[in-house]
Amino acid sequence: MSADIGQPARIRSPLLAVHPSTWRTIFAMAAGLGVTALLILSVGADPLTAYRTIALGAFGSLERVTYGLNRATPYILCGIGVSLCFRAKVINIGGEGQIAIGGLCATWVALTWPIANPAIAIGSAALGGIAGGMIWASLAGGIHLGRGVNEVLVTLLMNFIAVLLVAEALHSWIGEIGAGFPQSPMLTANYRLPKLIAGTDLHIGILFALVAAILANIVLWCTSLGFAWRIFGESRMAARYAGFSRGRLTIGVMALAGGLAGLAGAIEVMGIHYRLIEGFSKGFGFNAIAVALLAALKPWAVIPAGLFFGFLETGTQAMQRQIGVPSSLVIVIQGVTMLLVLAAMGGLRPKGGS
Amino acid sequence: MAGDSIPLLEMRGIVKQYGSVAANAGIDLTVSAGSVVGLLGENGSGKSTLMKILFGMVRADSGTMIFKGRELSGHSPRAAIGAGIGMIHQHFMLVEAMTITENVILSLGPAGRRLRKREVSRLVRETSERYGLDLDPFAVVGNLSLGRRQRVEIVKALMRGAELLILDEPTSNLSPPEVDRLLSVIRRLRAEGKAIIFISHKLGEVLEICDQIVVLRDGSVVGHSESDACTRVGLASLMVGRELDEVFERSTASPGLKLLELHNVSVPAAPGGSGLSDITFSVRSGEILAIAGIDGNGQLELAETIAGLRPAKVGTIELAGTDITNTGVADRIATGLSYIPADRIGTSLVPSMTIGENLMLRDSHRAPFSVHGWLNSSALDDNAHGAISAFGIRAPSPNISTKRLSGGNQQKIVVARELARAPKVLIAVQATWGLDPGATQFILDRLLRLRNDGAAIVYISSELEEVLALGDRIGVMFDGRIAGIMSRADADVTRIGMMMGGLETQSSVEEIRA
């Protein structure tokens, strides 16, 4: 069953191959909703009403849809990186910290250089975010390779450092003086992401996410680097035998994931808040792991998986507001869905011999 | 010693067939109390199968086993232990985090639960003193040397009432002082009336400790005598027991330039493996150097060091005159060095990936497989179709995953890939391991063709037959060293057998014969 996690049987039509696991994933999502119905009943609400509220909350109006798309953007960006890392069996769970550092770096660029041209301004801040995330992730990769510390531990612990670094920065050099809340000054208008649809909140971030997913898919399946990552993930012994450098592949995939997460952080700052605020990255990095797994580590499939998570969140938030179902149920629904999906796919079983 | 008394164990006509191969073809073995019987043979001679049958891990197709006057039939390891047979495996079965006493209690099963720790530790101490095992019952197993751990296994067997101990390659992981210690323990056990079956391929130890020696070859007993009547030369030729025969059609070697040269290469031993010490040899164009040896004497390390997977700490390696000692695997591939490792699944092949992908495993970043980093899928397909037809790989399409192929077809993929590079030097280890005769013949034939085309080949195998069939020169490895290299014309099975059994080097063999 482990084979279903990621190797389509053929190499030439991987871009949109509908694998049996895709159907199983969809079935598992449906089953997740079924189980959730029982939980909703248990808090005294009517599941059908609840689901209608969720659906309306997610898709009920253009405004709700745009909200969901914005929400899905960091999940998709960060999820792509996670799926590439997991493909290479480099277990990077540092998305959270990489987003935080990306947001910090983008904010720093935006507050330091008053660039008038919006395209150049946004581009530089985005690059700042990408660079920050890449450096942060490479640092984790370096510690993992150089000192032999498990990468799960390094990336996990560096999340705390990153989030606290951002908080510290907001309390000192980058914070808004006299704000009374740990936040940076507002970005100037030329550093704010333009709207995709006028009159809504939908910013152009989702486009970055879609392009990144497609590019990642191409890198994974159509380049020799992607081939090396796939070999590396399948068998360390085979990768060594093939002459691939463990260091370069590990740092490379970590840096790519860090860059995408950093971009997600920059987009959150420039598209949603227009400033850096404490805790802005909360939960994105960890949920992105769930997104990547839900997508069976296929970069293109991160798009629907990220959208599912984004809309599920906006929908359940509406449910909470309108019929008083606790918002913690959102997390329960996500958890139940994840478990069912992973069970349906046979899990990320480690391969024998590697 | 007690050869005339009623035997403790009598195995008669043991037959075990695996497919068309007779692992045991009617073996008789008799062991008396208070004696040590050495079981000698090459890899695959049937020693392990015979002992697995005795210990109840494998059921014999036919034959009888009488132990202490009662027939053992269709028994399990548990029944064997209950009857008084103890087996000390090559790999110890101990819980490292626990003390010796706790490990003993565990091994006693349900009966152990009712015992008090203090009683057991007292018994462990008594047993240890009685047989000179020198064990502290409260020592944590994880902190013990391999030699001591082995003695913990012996205590376990003794405390379960073993009267017959089977020691499977007991000295393979031990240092020389630990070996001496083990041999003295075995003498004590014998003096206390225990019977011991000592499985080994090391001639010296077998001659030193055993009262009787049984030599197995191809599943049959080919020699059985009192050890006093044996000589090393005699045992070596019995163990190996073949004449050189020309299995393959071959042209005589016309060696050209030296393509591979190793000078004084040494590699420290990794945990659980062998190191290399002071390896010097060269292989010329159009020549096959076949290296024999019992598994675990540094062959894997030698292959990996030449292929670039293991750094040579000392010495130099030259490929066609270029020093490659400090270059990486990818550079060595580019210089024309191909490598067929012993481990197919997960090293030379990625089972879950397609035939086409596996065929470009080590060349993916080079033309034609990729151009400026972009994979060229038509090159992959062309190459795969070409290899499938040239090597007769039986597969419906290059896009199916390799795990669905038979071992022979899998190995053909590896060989096709490594030969496609038109290598100057090829290192192959056990390239025919586990393959049927047809695939074996095909692969060896391809290697000979490569040699005839002017490549230098190092072929490492523990199958002596293959080494003798392929090698233009034949080398023997023992204990991380090249024990000797001889030309095909001078190759002589007795001499090779003695080198494989250790303790003899090329020069000392000459002395004996002189």
mmCIF file of C-alpha atoms in Angstrom, chain B residues 35-192:
data_model
loop_
_atom_site.group_PDB
_atom_site.id
_atom_site.type_symbol
_atom_site.label_atom_id
_atom_site.label_comp_id
_atom_site.label_asym_id
_atom_site.label_seq_id
_atom_site.Cartn_x
_atom_site.Cartn_y
_atom_site.Cartn_z
ATOM 1 C CA SER B 35 33.056 -34.198 22.492
ATOM 2 C CA VAL B 36 33.339 -31.335 20.048
ATOM 3 C CA VAL B 37 32.339 -31.976 16.455
ATOM 4 C CA GLY B 38 33.438 -29.456 13.867
ATOM 5 C CA LEU B 39 31.142 -28.840 10.930
ATOM 6 C CA LEU B 40 33.153 -27.378 8.105
ATOM 7 C CA GLY B 41 32.030 -26.128 4.719
ATOM 8 C CA GLU B 42 31.759 -23.210 2.352
ATOM 9 C CA ASN B 43 28.803 -20.852 2.153
ATOM 10 C CA GLY B 44 25.864 -22.843 0.896
ATOM 11 C CA SER B 45 27.334 -26.245 1.663
ATOM 12 C CA GLY B 46 24.346 -27.139 3.845
ATOM 13 C CA LYS B 47 25.722 -26.509 7.338
ATOM 14 C CA SER B 48 23.116 -23.973 8.317
ATOM 15 C CA THR B 49 20.239 -25.984 6.918
ATOM 16 C CA LEU B 50 21.344 -29.052 8.815
ATOM 17 C CA MET B 51 21.552 -27.126 12.072
ATOM 18 C CA LYS B 52 18.210 -25.438 11.474
ATOM 19 C CA ILE B 53 16.693 -28.869 11.025
ATOM 20 C CA LEU B 54 18.291 -30.095 14.235
ATOM 21 C CA PHE B 55 17.058 -27.052 16.149
ATOM 22 C CA GLY B 56 13.557 -27.407 14.758
ATOM 23 C CA MET B 57 13.566 -24.214 12.708
ATOM 24 C CA VAL B 58 13.242 -26.108 9.438
ATOM 25 C CA ARG B 59 11.512 -29.412 8.833
ATOM 26 C CA ALA B 60 13.512 -32.051 6.957
ATOM 27 C CA ASP B 61 11.975 -33.769 3.970
ATOM 28 C CA SER B 62 13.165 -37.097 5.273
ATOM 29 C CA GLY B 63 15.590 -38.625 7.733
ATOM 30 C CA THR B 64 15.601 -39.358 11.456
ATOM 31 C CA MET B 65 17.101 -37.641 14.462
ATOM 32 C CA ILE B 66 17.634 -39.496 17.698
ATOM 33 C CA PHE B 67 18.640 -37.427 20.694
ATOM 34 C CA LYS B 68 19.251 -39.098 24.087
ATOM 35 C CA GLY B 69 17.663 -42.263 22.732
ATOM 36 C CA ARG B 70 14.423 -40.566 21.726
ATOM 37 C CA GLU B 71 13.361 -39.597 18.284
ATOM 38 C CA LEU B 72 12.964 -35.898 17.538
ATOM 39 C CA SER B 73 10.406 -35.394 14.843
ATOM 40 C CA GLY B 74 8.605 -32.372 13.564
ATOM 41 C CA HIS B 75 9.810 -30.454 16.552
ATOM 42 C CA SER B 76 10.056 -26.711 17.089
ATOM 43 C CA PRO B 77 12.908 -24.670 18.584
ATOM 44 C CA ARG B 78 10.961 -24.727 21.846
ATOM 45 C CA ALA B 79 10.831 -28.517 21.784
ATOM 46 C CA ALA B 80 14.523 -28.661 20.895
ATOM 47 C CA ILE B 81 15.368 -26.469 23.870
ATOM 48 C CA GLY B 82 13.136 -28.604 26.069
ATOM 49 C CA ALA B 83 14.921 -31.740 24.896
ATOM 50 C CA GLY B 84 18.294 -30.236 25.797
ATOM 51 C CA ILE B 85 19.599 -28.664 22.615
ATOM 52 C CA GLY B 86 20.920 -25.117 22.783
ATOM 53 C CA MET B 87 21.839 -22.981 19.817
ATOM 54 C CA ILE B 88 24.140 -19.974 19.959
ATOM 55 C CA HIS B 89 23.309 -17.957 16.883
ATOM 56 C CA GLN B 90 25.779 -15.776 15.095
ATOM 57 C CA HIS B 91 23.619 -12.791 15.942
ATOM 58 C CA PHE B 92 22.849 -12.685 19.600
ATOM 59 C CA MET B 93 19.296 -12.604 20.859
ATOM 60 C CA LEU B 94 19.703 -10.444 23.923
ATOM 61 C CA VAL B 95 17.917 -7.408 25.307
ATOM 62 C CA GLU B 96 20.715 -4.888 25.547
ATOM 63 C CA ALA B 97 19.045 -2.658 28.103
ATOM 64 C CA MET B 98 18.664 -5.514 30.599
ATOM 65 C CA THR B 99 21.106 -7.211 32.913
ATOM 66 C CA ILE B 100 22.452 -10.693 32.345
ATOM 67 C CA THR B 101 20.147 -12.073 35.039
ATOM 68 C CA GLU B 102 17.112 -10.440 33.467
ATOM 69 C CA ASN B 103 18.044 -11.824 30.065
ATOM 70 C CA VAL B 104 18.331 -15.291 31.559
ATOM 71 C CA ILE B 105 14.934 -14.946 33.265
ATOM 72 C CA LEU B 106 13.419 -13.881 29.939
ATOM 73 C CA SER B 107 14.885 -16.907 28.209
ATOM 74 C CA LEU B 108 13.382 -19.253 30.761
ATOM 75 C CA GLY B 109 9.890 -18.346 29.587
ATOM 76 C CA PRO B 110 6.897 -18.989 31.853
ATOM 77 C CA ALA B 111 9.054 -20.974 34.257
ATOM 78 C CA GLY B 112 11.198 -17.899 34.799
ATOM 79 C CA ARG B 113 8.319 -15.848 36.136
ATOM 80 C CA ARG B 114 8.185 -17.829 39.317
ATOM 81 C CA LEU B 115 11.886 -17.472 39.982
ATOM 82 C CA ARG B 116 13.350 -14.831 42.174
ATOM 83 C CA LYS B 117 15.958 -12.595 40.696
ATOM 84 C CA ARG B 118 18.312 -13.356 43.530
ATOM 85 C CA GLU B 119 18.118 -17.103 42.935
ATOM 86 C CA VAL B 120 18.656 -16.709 39.228
ATOM 87 C CA SER B 121 21.599 -14.410 39.716
ATOM 88 C CA ARG B 122 23.120 -16.941 42.104
ATOM 89 C CA LEU B 123 22.656 -19.657 39.474
ATOM 90 C CA VAL B 124 24.161 -17.428 36.809
ATOM 91 C CA ARG B 125 27.165 -16.823 39.032
ATOM 92 C CA GLU B 126 27.586 -20.539 39.762
ATOM 93 C CA THR B 127 27.311 -21.498 36.120
ATOM 94 C CA SER B 128 29.695 -18.754 35.164
ATOM 95 C CA GLU B 129 32.279 -19.951 37.673
ATOM 96 C CA ARG B 130 31.857 -23.591 36.766
ATOM 97 C CA TYR B 131 32.591 -23.016 33.091
ATOM 98 C CA GLY B 132 34.972 -20.099 33.434
ATOM 99 C CA LEU B 133 32.635 -17.634 31.752
ATOM 100 C CA ASP B 134 33.584 -14.667 33.941
ATOM 101 C CA LEU B 135 30.176 -12.994 33.956
ATOM 102 C CA ASP B 136 28.716 -10.577 36.498
ATOM 103 C CA PRO B 137 24.983 -11.381 36.767
ATOM 104 C CA PHE B 138 24.134 -7.717 37.285
ATOM 105 C CA ALA B 139 26.033 -6.315 34.319
ATOM 106 C CA VAL B 140 23.900 -4.654 31.678
ATOM 107 C CA VAL B 141 24.236 -6.561 28.403
ATOM 108 C CA GLY B 142 24.550 -3.384 26.322
ATOM 109 C CA ASN B 143 27.836 -2.603 28.077
ATOM 110 C CA LEU B 144 29.408 -5.980 27.363
ATOM 111 C CA SER B 145 31.876 -6.886 24.638
ATOM 112 C CA LEU B 146 30.707 -9.242 21.913
ATOM 113 C CA GLY B 147 32.699 -12.063 23.455
ATOM 114 C CA ARG B 148 30.942 -11.646 26.792
ATOM 115 C CA ARG B 149 27.543 -11.390 25.125
ATOM 116 C CA GLN B 150 28.238 -14.690 23.464
ATOM 117 C CA ARG B 151 28.978 -16.200 26.860
ATOM 118 C CA VAL B 152 25.654 -14.806 28.098
ATOM 119 C CA GLU B 153 24.045 -16.804 25.320
ATOM 120 C CA ILE B 154 25.964 -19.855 26.528
ATOM 121 C CA VAL B 155 24.727 -19.286 30.102
ATOM 122 C CA LYS B 156 21.187 -18.983 28.808
ATOM 123 C CA ALA B 157 21.487 -22.289 26.993
ATOM 124 C CA LEU B 158 23.091 -24.021 29.951
ATOM 125 C CA MET B 159 20.477 -22.783 32.400
ATOM 126 C CA ARG B 160 17.797 -24.186 30.154
ATOM 127 C CA GLY B 161 19.481 -27.557 30.589
ATOM 128 C CA ALA B 162 21.271 -27.824 27.274
ATOM 129 C CA GLU B 163 23.397 -30.906 26.848
ATOM 130 C CA LEU B 164 24.185 -30.256 23.217
ATOM 131 C CA LEU B 165 25.299 -26.789 22.188
ATOM 132 C CA ILE B 166 25.324 -25.680 18.581
ATOM 133 C CA LEU B 167 27.742 -22.803 18.007
ATOM 134 C CA ASP B 168 27.094 -21.184 14.637
ATOM 135 C CA GLU B 169 30.206 -19.405 13.350
ATOM 136 C CA PRO B 170 30.979 -18.458 16.945
ATOM 137 C CA THR B 171 34.272 -16.751 16.233
ATOM 138 C CA SER B 172 33.246 -14.582 13.306
ATOM 139 C CA ASN B 173 32.643 -11.458 15.387
ATOM 140 C CA LEU B 174 35.334 -11.994 17.999
ATOM 141 C CA SER B 175 38.783 -10.533 18.430
ATOM 142 C CA PRO B 176 41.695 -12.984 18.747
ATOM 143 C CA PRO B 177 41.871 -12.865 22.590
ATOM 144 C CA GLU B 178 38.119 -13.386 22.745
ATOM 145 C CA VAL B 179 38.468 -16.364 20.439
ATOM 146 C CA ASP B 180 41.028 -17.902 22.786
ATOM 147 C CA ARG B 181 38.697 -17.311 25.681
ATOM 148 C CA LEU B 182 35.818 -18.978 23.834
ATOM 149 C CA LEU B 183 37.951 -21.986 22.988
ATOM 150 C CA SER B 184 38.878 -22.429 26.635
ATOM 151 C CA VAL B 185 35.194 -22.200 27.604
ATOM 152 C CA ILE B 186 34.436 -24.888 25.023
ATOM 153 C CA ARG B 187 37.107 -27.111 26.568
ATOM 154 C CA ARG B 188 35.520 -26.665 29.996
ATOM 155 C CA LEU B 189 32.107 -27.504 28.585
ATOM 156 C CA ARG B 190 33.511 -30.635 27.001
ATOM 157 C CA ALA B 191 35.192 -31.631 30.255
ATOM 158 C CA GLU B 192 31.809 -31.303 31.996
#
